[in-house]
CSV table of C-alpha atoms in Angstrom, one decimal:
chain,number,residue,atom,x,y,z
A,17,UNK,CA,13.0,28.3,13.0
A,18,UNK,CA,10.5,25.4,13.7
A,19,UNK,CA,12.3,22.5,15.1
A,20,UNK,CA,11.5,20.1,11.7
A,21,UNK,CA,12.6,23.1,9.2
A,22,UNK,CA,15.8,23.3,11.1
A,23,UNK,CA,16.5,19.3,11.0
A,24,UNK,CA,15.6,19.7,7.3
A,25,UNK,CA,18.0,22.7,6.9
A,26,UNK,CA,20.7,20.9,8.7
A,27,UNK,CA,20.3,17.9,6.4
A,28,UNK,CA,20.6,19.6,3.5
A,29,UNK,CA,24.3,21.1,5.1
A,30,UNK,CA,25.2,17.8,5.5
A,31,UNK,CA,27.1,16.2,2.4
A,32,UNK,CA,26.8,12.3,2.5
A,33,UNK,CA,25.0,9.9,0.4
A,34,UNK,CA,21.3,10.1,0.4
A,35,UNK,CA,20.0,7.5,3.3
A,36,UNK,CA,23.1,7.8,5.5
A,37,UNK,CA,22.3,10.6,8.3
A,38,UNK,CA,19.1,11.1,9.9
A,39,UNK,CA,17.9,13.8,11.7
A,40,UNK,CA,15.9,13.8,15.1
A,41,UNK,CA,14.7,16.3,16.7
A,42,UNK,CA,14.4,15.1,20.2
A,43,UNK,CA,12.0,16.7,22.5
A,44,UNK,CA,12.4,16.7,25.9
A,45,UNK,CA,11.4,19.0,29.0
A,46,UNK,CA,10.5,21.6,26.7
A,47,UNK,CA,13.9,21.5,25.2
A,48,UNK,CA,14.4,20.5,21.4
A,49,UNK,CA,18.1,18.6,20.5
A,50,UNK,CA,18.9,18.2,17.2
A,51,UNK,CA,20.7,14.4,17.1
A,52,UNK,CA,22.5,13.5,14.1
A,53,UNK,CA,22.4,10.1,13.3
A,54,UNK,CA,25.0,8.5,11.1
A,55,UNK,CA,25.2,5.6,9.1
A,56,UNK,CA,28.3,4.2,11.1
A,57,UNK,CA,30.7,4.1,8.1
A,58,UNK,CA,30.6,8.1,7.9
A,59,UNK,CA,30.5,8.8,11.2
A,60,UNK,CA,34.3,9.8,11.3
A,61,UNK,CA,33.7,11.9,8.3
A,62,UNK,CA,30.7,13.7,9.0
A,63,UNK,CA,31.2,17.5,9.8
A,64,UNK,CA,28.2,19.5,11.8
A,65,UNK,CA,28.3,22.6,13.9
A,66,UNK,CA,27.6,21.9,17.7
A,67,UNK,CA,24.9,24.3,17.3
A,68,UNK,CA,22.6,25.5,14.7
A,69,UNK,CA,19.6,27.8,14.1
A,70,UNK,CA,19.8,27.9,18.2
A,71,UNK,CA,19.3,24.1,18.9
A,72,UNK,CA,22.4,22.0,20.4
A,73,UNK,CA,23.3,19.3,18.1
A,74,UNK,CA,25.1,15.9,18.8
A,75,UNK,CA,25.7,12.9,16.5
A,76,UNK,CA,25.4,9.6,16.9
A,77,UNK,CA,26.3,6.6,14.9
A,78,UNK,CA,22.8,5.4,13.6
A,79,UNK,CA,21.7,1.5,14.5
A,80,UNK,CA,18.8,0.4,11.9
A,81,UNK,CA,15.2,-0.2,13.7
A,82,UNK,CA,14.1,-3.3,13.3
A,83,UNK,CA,10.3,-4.6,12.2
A,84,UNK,CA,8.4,-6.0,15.5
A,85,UNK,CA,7.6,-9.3,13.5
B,11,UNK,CA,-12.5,-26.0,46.3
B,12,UNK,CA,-16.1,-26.2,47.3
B,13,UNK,CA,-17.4,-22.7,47.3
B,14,UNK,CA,-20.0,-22.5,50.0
B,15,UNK,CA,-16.7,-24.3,52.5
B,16,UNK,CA,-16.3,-21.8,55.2
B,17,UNK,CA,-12.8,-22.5,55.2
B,18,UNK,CA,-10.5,-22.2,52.5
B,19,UNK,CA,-6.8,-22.8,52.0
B,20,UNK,CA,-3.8,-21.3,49.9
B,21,UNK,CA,-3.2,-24.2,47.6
B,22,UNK,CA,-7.6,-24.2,46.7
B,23,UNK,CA,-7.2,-20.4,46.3
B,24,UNK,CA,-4.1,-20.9,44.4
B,25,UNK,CA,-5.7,-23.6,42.0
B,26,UNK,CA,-9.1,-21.4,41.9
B,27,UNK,CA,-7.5,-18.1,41.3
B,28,UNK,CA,-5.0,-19.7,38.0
B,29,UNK,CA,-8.8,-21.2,36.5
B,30,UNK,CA,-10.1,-17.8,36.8
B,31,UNK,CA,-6.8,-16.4,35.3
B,32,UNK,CA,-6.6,-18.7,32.2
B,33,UNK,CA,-10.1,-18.5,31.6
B,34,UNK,CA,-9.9,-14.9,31.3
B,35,UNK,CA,-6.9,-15.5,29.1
B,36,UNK,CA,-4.7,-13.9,31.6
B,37,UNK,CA,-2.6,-16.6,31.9
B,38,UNK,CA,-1.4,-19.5,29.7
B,39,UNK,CA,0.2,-22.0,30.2
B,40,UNK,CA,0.1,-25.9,28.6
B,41,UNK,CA,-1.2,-27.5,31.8
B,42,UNK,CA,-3.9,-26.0,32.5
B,43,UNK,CA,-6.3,-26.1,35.6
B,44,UNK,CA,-9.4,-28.3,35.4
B,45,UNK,CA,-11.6,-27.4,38.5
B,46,UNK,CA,-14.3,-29.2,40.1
B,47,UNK,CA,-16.7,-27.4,40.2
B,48,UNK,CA,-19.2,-26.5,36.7
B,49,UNK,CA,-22.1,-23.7,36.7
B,50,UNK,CA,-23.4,-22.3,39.2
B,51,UNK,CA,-20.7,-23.2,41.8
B,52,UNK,CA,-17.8,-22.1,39.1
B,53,UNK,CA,-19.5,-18.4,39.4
B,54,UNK,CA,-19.7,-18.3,43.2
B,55,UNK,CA,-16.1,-19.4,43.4
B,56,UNK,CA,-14.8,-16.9,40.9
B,57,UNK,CA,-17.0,-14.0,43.3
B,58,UNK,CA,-15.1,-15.6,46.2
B,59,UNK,CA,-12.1,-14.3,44.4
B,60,UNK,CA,-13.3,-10.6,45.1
B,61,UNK,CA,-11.6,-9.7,41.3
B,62,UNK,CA,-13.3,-6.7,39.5
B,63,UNK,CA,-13.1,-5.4,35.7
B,64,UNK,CA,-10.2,-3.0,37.7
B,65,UNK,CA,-8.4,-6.0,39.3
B,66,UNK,CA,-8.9,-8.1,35.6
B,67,UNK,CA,-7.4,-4.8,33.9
B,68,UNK,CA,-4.1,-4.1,36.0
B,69,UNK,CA,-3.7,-7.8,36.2
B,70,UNK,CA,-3.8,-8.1,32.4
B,71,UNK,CA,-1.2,-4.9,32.1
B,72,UNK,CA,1.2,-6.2,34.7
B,73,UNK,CA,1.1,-9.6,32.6
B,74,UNK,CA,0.4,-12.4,35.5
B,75,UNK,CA,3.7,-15.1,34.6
B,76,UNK,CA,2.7,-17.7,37.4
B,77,UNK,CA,0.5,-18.7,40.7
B,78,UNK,CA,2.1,-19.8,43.8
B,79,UNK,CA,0.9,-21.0,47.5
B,80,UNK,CA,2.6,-21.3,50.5
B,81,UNK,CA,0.6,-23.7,52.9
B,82,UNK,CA,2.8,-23.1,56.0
B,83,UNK,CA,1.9,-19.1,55.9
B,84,UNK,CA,-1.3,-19.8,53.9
B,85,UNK,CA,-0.7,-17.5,51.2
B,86,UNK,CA,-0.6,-17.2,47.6
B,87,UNK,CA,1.7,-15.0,45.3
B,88,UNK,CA,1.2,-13.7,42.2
B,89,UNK,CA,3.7,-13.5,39.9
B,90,UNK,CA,4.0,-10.5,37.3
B,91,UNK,CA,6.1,-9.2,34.7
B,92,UNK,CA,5.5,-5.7,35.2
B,93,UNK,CA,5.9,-4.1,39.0
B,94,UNK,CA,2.1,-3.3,40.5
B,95,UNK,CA,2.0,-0.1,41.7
B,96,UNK,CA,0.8,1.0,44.8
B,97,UNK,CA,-2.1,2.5,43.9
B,98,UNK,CA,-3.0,-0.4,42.0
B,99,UNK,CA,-2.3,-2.7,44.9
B,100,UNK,CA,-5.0,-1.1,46.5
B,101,UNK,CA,-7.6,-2.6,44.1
B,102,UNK,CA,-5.8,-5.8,44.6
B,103,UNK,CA,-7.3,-8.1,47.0
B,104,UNK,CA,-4.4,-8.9,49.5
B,105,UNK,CA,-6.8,-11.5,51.1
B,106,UNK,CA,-9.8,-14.1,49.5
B,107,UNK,CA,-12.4,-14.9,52.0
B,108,UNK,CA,-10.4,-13.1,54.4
B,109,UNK,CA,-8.3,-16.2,55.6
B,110,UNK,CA,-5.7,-16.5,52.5
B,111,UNK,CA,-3.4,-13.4,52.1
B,112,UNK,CA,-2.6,-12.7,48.2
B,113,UNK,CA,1.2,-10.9,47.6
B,114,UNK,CA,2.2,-9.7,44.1
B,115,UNK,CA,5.7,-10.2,43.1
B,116,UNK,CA,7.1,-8.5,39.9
B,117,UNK,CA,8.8,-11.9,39.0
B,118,UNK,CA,9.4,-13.3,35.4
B,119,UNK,CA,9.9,-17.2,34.7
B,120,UNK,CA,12.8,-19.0,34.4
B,121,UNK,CA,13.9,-20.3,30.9
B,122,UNK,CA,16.6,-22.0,29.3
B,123,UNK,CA,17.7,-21.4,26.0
B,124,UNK,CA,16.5,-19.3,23.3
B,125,UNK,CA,13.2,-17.8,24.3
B,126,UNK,CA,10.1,-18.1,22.4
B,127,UNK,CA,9.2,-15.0,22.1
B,128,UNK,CA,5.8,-15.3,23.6
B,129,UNK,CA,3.1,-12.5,24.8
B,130,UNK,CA,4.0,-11.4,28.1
B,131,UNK,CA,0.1,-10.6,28.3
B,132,UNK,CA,-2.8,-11.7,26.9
B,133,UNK,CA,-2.3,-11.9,23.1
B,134,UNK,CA,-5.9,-11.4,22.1
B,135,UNK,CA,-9.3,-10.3,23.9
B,136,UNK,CA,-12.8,-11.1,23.4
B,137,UNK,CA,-15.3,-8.7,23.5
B,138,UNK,CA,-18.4,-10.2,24.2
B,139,UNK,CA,-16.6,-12.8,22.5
B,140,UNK,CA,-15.7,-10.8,19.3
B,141,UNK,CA,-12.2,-10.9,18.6
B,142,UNK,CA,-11.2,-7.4,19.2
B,143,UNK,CA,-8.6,-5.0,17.1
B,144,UNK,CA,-4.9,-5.1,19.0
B,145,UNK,CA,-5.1,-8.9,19.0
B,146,UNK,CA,-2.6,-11.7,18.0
B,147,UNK,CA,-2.5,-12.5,14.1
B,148,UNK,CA,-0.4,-13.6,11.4
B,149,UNK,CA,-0.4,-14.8,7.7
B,150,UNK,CA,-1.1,-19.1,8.4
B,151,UNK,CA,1.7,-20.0,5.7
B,152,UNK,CA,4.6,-18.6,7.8
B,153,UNK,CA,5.2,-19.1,11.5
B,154,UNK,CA,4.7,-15.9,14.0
B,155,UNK,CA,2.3,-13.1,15.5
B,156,UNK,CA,2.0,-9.8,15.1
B,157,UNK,CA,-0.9,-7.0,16.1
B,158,UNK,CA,-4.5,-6.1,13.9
B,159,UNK,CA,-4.4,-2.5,14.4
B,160,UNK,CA,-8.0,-1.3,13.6
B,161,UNK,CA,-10.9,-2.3,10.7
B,162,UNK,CA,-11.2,0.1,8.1
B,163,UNK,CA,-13.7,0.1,5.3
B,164,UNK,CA,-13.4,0.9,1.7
B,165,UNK,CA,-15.7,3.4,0.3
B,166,UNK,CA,-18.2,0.6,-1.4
B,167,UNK,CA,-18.3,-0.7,2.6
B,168,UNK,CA,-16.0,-3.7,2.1
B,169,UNK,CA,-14.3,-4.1,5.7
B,170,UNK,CA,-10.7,-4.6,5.9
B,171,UNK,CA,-8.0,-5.1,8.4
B,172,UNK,CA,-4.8,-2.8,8.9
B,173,UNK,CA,-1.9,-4.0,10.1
B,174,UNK,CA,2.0,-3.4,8.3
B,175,UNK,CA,3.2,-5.2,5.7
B,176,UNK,CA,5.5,-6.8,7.7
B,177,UNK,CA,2.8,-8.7,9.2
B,178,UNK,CA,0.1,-9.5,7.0
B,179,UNK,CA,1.6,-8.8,4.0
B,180,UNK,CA,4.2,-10.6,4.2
B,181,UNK,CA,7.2,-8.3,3.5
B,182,UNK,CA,5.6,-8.1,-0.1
B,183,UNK,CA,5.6,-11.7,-0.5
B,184,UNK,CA,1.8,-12.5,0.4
B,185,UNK,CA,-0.4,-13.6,-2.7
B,186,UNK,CA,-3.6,-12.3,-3.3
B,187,UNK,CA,-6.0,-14.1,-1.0
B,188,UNK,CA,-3.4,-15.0,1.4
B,189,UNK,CA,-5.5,-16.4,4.4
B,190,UNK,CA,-4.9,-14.9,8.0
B,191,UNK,CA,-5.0,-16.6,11.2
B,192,UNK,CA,-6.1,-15.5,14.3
B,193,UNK,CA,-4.7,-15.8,16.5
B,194,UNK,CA,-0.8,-16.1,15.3
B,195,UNK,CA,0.9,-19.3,15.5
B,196,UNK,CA,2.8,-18.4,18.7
B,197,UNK,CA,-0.5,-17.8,20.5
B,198,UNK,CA,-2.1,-21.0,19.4
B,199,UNK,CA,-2.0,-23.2,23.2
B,200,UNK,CA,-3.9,-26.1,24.4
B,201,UNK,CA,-6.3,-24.3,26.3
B,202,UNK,CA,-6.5,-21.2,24.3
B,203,UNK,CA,-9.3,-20.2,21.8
B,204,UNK,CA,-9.5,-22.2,18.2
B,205,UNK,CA,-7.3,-20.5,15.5
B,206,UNK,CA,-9.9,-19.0,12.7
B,207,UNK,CA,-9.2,-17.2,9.3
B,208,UNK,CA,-9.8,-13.6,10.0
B,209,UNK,CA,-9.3,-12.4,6.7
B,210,UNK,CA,-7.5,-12.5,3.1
B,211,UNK,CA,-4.6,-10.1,2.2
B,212,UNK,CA,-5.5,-7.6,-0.6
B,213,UNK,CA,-3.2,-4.8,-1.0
B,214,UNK,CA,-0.2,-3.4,0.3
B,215,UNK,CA,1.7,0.2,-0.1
B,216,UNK,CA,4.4,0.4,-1.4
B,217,UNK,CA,7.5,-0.5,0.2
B,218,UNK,CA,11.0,-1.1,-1.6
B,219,UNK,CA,13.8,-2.6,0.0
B,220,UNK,CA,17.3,-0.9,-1.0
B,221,UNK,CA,19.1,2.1,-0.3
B,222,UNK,CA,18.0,5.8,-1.0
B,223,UNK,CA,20.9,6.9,-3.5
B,224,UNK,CA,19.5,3.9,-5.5
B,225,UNK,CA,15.9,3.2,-5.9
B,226,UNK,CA,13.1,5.8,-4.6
B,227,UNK,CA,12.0,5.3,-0.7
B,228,UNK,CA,9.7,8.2,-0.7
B,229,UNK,CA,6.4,6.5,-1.0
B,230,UNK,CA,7.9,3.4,0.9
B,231,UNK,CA,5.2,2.7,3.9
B,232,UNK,CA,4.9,-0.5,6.3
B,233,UNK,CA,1.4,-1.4,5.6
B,234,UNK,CA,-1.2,-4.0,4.5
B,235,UNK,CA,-4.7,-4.8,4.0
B,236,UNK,CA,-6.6,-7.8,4.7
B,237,UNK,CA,-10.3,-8.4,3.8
B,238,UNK,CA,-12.4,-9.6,6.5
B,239,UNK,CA,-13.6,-13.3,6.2
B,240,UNK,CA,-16.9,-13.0,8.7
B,241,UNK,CA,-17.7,-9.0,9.9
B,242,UNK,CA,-19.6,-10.4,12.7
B,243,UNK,CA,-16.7,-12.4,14.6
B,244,UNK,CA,-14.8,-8.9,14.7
B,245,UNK,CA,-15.2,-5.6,17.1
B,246,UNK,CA,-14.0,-2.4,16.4
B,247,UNK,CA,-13.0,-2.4,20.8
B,248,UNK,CA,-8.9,-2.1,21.3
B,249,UNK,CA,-8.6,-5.0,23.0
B,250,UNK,CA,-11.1,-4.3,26.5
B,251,UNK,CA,-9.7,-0.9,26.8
B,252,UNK,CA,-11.5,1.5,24.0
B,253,UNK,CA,-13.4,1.3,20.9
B,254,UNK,CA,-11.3,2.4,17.4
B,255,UNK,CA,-11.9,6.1,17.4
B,256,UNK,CA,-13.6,7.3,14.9
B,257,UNK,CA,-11.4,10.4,14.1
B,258,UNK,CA,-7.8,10.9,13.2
B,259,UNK,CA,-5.2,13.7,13.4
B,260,UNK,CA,-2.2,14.2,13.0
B,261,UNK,CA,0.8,12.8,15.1
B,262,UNK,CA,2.8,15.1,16.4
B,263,UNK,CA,6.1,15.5,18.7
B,264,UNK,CA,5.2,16.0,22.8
B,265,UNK,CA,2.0,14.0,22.1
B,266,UNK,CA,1.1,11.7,24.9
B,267,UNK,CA,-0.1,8.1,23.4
B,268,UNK,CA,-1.9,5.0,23.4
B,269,UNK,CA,-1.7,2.0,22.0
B,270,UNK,CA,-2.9,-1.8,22.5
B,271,UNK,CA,-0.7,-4.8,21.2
B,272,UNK,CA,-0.5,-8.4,21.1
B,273,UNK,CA,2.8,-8.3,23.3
B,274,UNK,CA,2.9,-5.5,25.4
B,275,UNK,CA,-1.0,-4.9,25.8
B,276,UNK,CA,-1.6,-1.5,26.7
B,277,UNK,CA,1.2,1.0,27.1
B,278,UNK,CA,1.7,4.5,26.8
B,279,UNK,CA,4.5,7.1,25.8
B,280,UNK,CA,5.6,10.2,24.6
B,281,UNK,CA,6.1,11.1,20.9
B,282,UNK,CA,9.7,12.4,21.1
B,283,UNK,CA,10.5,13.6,17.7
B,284,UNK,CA,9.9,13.2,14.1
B,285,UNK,CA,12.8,11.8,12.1
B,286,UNK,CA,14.1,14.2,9.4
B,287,UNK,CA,15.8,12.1,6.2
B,288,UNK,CA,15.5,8.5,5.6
B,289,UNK,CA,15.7,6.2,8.3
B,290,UNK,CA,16.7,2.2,7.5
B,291,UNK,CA,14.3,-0.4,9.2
B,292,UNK,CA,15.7,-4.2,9.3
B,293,UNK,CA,12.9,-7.0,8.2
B,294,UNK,CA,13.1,-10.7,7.8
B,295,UNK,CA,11.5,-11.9,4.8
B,296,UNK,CA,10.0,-16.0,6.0
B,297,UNK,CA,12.5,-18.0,3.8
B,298,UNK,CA,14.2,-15.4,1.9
B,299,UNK,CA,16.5,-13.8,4.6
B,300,UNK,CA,17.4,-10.3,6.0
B,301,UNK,CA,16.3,-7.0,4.2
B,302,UNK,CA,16.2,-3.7,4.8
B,303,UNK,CA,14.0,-0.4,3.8
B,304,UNK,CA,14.4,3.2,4.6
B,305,UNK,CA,11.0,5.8,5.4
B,306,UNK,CA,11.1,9.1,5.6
B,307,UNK,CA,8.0,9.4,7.6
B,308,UNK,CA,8.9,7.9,11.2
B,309,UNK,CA,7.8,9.0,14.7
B,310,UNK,CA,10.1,7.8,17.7
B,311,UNK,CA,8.2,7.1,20.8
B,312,UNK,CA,9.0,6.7,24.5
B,313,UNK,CA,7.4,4.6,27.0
B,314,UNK,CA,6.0,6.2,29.6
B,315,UNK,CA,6.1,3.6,32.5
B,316,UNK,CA,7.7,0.9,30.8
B,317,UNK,CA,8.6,-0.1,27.3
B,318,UNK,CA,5.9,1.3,24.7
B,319,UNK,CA,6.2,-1.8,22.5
B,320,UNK,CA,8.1,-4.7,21.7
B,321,UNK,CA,8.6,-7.4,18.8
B,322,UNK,CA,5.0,-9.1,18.3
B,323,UNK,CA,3.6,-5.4,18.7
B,324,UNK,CA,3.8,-4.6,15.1
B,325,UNK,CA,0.4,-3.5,13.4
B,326,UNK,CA,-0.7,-1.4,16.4
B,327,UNK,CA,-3.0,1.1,16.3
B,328,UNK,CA,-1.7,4.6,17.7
B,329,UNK,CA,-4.3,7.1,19.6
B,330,UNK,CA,-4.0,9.9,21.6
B,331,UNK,CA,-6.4,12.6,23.6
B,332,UNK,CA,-7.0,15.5,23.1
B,333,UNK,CA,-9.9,17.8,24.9
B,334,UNK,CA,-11.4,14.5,26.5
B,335,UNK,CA,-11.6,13.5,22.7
B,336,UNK,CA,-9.7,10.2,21.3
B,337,UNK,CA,-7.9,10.8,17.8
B,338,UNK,CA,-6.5,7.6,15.7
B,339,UNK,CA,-3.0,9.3,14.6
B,340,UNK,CA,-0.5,6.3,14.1
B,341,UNK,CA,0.9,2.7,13.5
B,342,UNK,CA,3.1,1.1,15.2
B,343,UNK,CA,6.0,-1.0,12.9
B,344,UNK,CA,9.7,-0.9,14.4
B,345,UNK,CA,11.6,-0.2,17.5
B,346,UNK,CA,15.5,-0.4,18.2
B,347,UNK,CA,17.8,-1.8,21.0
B,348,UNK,CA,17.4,1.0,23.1
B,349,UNK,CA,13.6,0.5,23.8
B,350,UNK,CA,12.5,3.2,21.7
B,351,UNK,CA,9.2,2.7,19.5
B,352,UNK,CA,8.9,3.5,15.8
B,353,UNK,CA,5.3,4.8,14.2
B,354,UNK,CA,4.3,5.7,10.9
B,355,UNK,CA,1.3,8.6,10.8
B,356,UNK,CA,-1.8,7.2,10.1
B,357,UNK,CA,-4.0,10.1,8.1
B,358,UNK,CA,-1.5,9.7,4.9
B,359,UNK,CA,-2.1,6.0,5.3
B,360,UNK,CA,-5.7,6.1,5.3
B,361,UNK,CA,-5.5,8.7,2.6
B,362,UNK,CA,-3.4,6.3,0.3
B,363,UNK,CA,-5.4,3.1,0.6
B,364,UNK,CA,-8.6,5.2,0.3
B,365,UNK,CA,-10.1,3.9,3.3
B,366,UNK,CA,-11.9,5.3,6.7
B,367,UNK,CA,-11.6,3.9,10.2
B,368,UNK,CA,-14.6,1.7,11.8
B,369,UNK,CA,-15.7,2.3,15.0
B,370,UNK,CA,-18.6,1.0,17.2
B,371,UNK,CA,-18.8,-2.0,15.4
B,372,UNK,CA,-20.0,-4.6,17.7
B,373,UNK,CA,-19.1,-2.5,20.8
């Protein structure tokens, strides 16, 4: 499974409000790691294998980006 | 400093070498240098300096912050943001005129208080004294400075600028017409170029502020047209490094990538990843307070050498190479504490605002 349909299906596992985990797919010295990025409210709650469809995972409680005004 | 003077010392070479620096906009600064010499004898005296294009380049990507001399040791320093590399110290001149040594320190400048948030390089460029795409801009009713990414022209051939909504369009809140400035306010100095009106916001995409389980984010995008005012002031040139190519593709993770920006000049990085699920992005509307939107569609980016962008940055245009052959493929809007960059793919932008990138425009 292609690293994006994996983060997709891993998403859809996930059951939060819509908006509060993101997934990244972080690619690094040929190596893809799927981090879970949580809205920092949830991020006790959240439940996710510490692997799936073969890529590691991790979480992370999520900080918003912010605009380069 | 006299240029056909057989000897020189650090404190002329110090004085001549911050003229040549803030007329090449390399340097600014509110006091600025009035030399002696005019014409003819200004040109020898900037040769004397032994500076090429290469020097002026890794100059303007270190960021120059300040000049010093030391008359006792006759030598000057030059004082940059960003660490000269060796090989680049090699293009360098470590002496002028053979009796003046030149060092370069990676050394910022000290400040008290709250910085401005100034360009640690060069805000704008001039190419052959066009204003050139990656340059300092902003909307002239609202105090700041953000980046033109790249003219684009609408199928009837009206030229536009691109930058994100954030920037020219005001979070949403510029009116039709809104005037641009170029440069931004915080790149307006004493010494610098005359502010001009570059153009008049026209559209935006859409971009709702609010969370996902609420209102619908998918079509939400960070970015804004302006008309331009007078085509022939403009090039299509990213800042002096490359024209606007004339292709896109798509971005993709592992790509390696360019970009050129009103704070951090030219950088380059590493696409890392491609968010999965909506992703919130903090704005300040000018007078309205804090806000926040969530996309879909981001790219996280990695600087390669140093940090790929930072606030000020905002409107960037987004290239990378592939088989010798430039591709247009993103815009830069957002970035987090961590130093990591945040793009937004460019072929579904272009495809949205039905418009089609300009290159070799006054190149």
């Amino acid at each position: 499974m292609t690293p994006n349909d994996a983060a997709k299906a891993l998403l859809d596992r996930i059951s939060l409000p819509r908006g509060m985990v993101t997934i990244l797919p972080w690619h690094e010295g040929g190596r893809v790691v799927m981090r879970v990025l949580v809205e920092k409210r949830f991020s006790h709650t959240v439940d996710v294998p510490d692997e799936f469809e073969g890529y590691a995972v991790v979480i992370a409680e999520r900080s918003p980006g912010r605009a380069y005004h | 400093m006299n240029a056909r003077q057989e000897h020189v010392n650090a404190r002329q070479v110090a004085l001549a070498l911050k003229a040549w620096a803030q007329e090449n906009h390399l340097l600014q600064t509110d006091f600025p240098v009035a030399l002696a010499e005019q014409g003819e004898a200004r040109d020898v005296l900037f040769d004397s300096l032994a500076l090429t294009a290469l020097s002026e380049r890794i100059l303007r990507q270190r960021a120059m912050n300040a000049i010093a001399f030391n008359e006792a040791t006759n030598e000057v320093v030059v004082f940059t943001s960003r660490k000269i590399t060796q090989q680049e110290l090699k293009v360098l001149p470590s002496a002028i005129l053979q009796e003046v040594s030149v060092k370069y320190v990676q050394g910022g400048i000290a400040q008290a208080g709250t910085p401005t948030g100034g360009s640690a390089h060069g805000p704008y460029s001039l190419h052959n004294g066009k204003y050139t795409c990656g340059s300092s801009i902003h909307p002239a009713r609202a105090l700041g400075a953000g980046t033109i990414g790249c003219l684009v022209k609408s199928p009837d051939g009206t030229m536009y600028g691109l930058s994100n909504n954030h920037v020219s369009g005001m979070c949403n809140y510029a009116f039709d017409g809104e005037k641009i400035l170029a440069p931004g306010h915080n790149d307006i100095t004493a010494n610098g170029m005359d502010p001009f009106t570059i153009g008049y916001h026209t559209r935006a995409l859409p971009m709702n502020h609010g969370v996902p389980d609420n209102i619908d984010i998918t079509q939400n995008n960070d970015v804004a047209l302006f008309k331009i005012a007078d085509v022939g002031r403009l090039t299509s040139m990213q800042g002096l490094s490359f024209d606007t190519p004339a292709n896109t593709f798509a971005l993709l993770p592992g790509q390696t990538v360019e970009k050129i920006g009103r704070t951090t000049g030219h950088s380059t990085g590493i696409v890392m990843g491609q968010m999965t699920g909506p992703f919130p992005v903090g704005y300040t509307v000018p007078g309205l307070g804090n806000h926040q939107a969530y996309f879909e569609n981001i790219f996280v980016i990695q600087g390669t050498n140093d940090l790929f962008s930072q606030p000020g940055d905002s409107g960037s245009l987004i290239t990378t190479v592939l088989n010798g052959e430039r591709f247009a493929v993103g815009l830069l809007f957002a970035g987090d504490q961590a130093g990591l960059s945040y793009a937004l793919p460019l072929v579904p932008i272009l495809t949205n605002l039905n418009v089609s990138l300009v290159s070799n425009h006054n190149v």
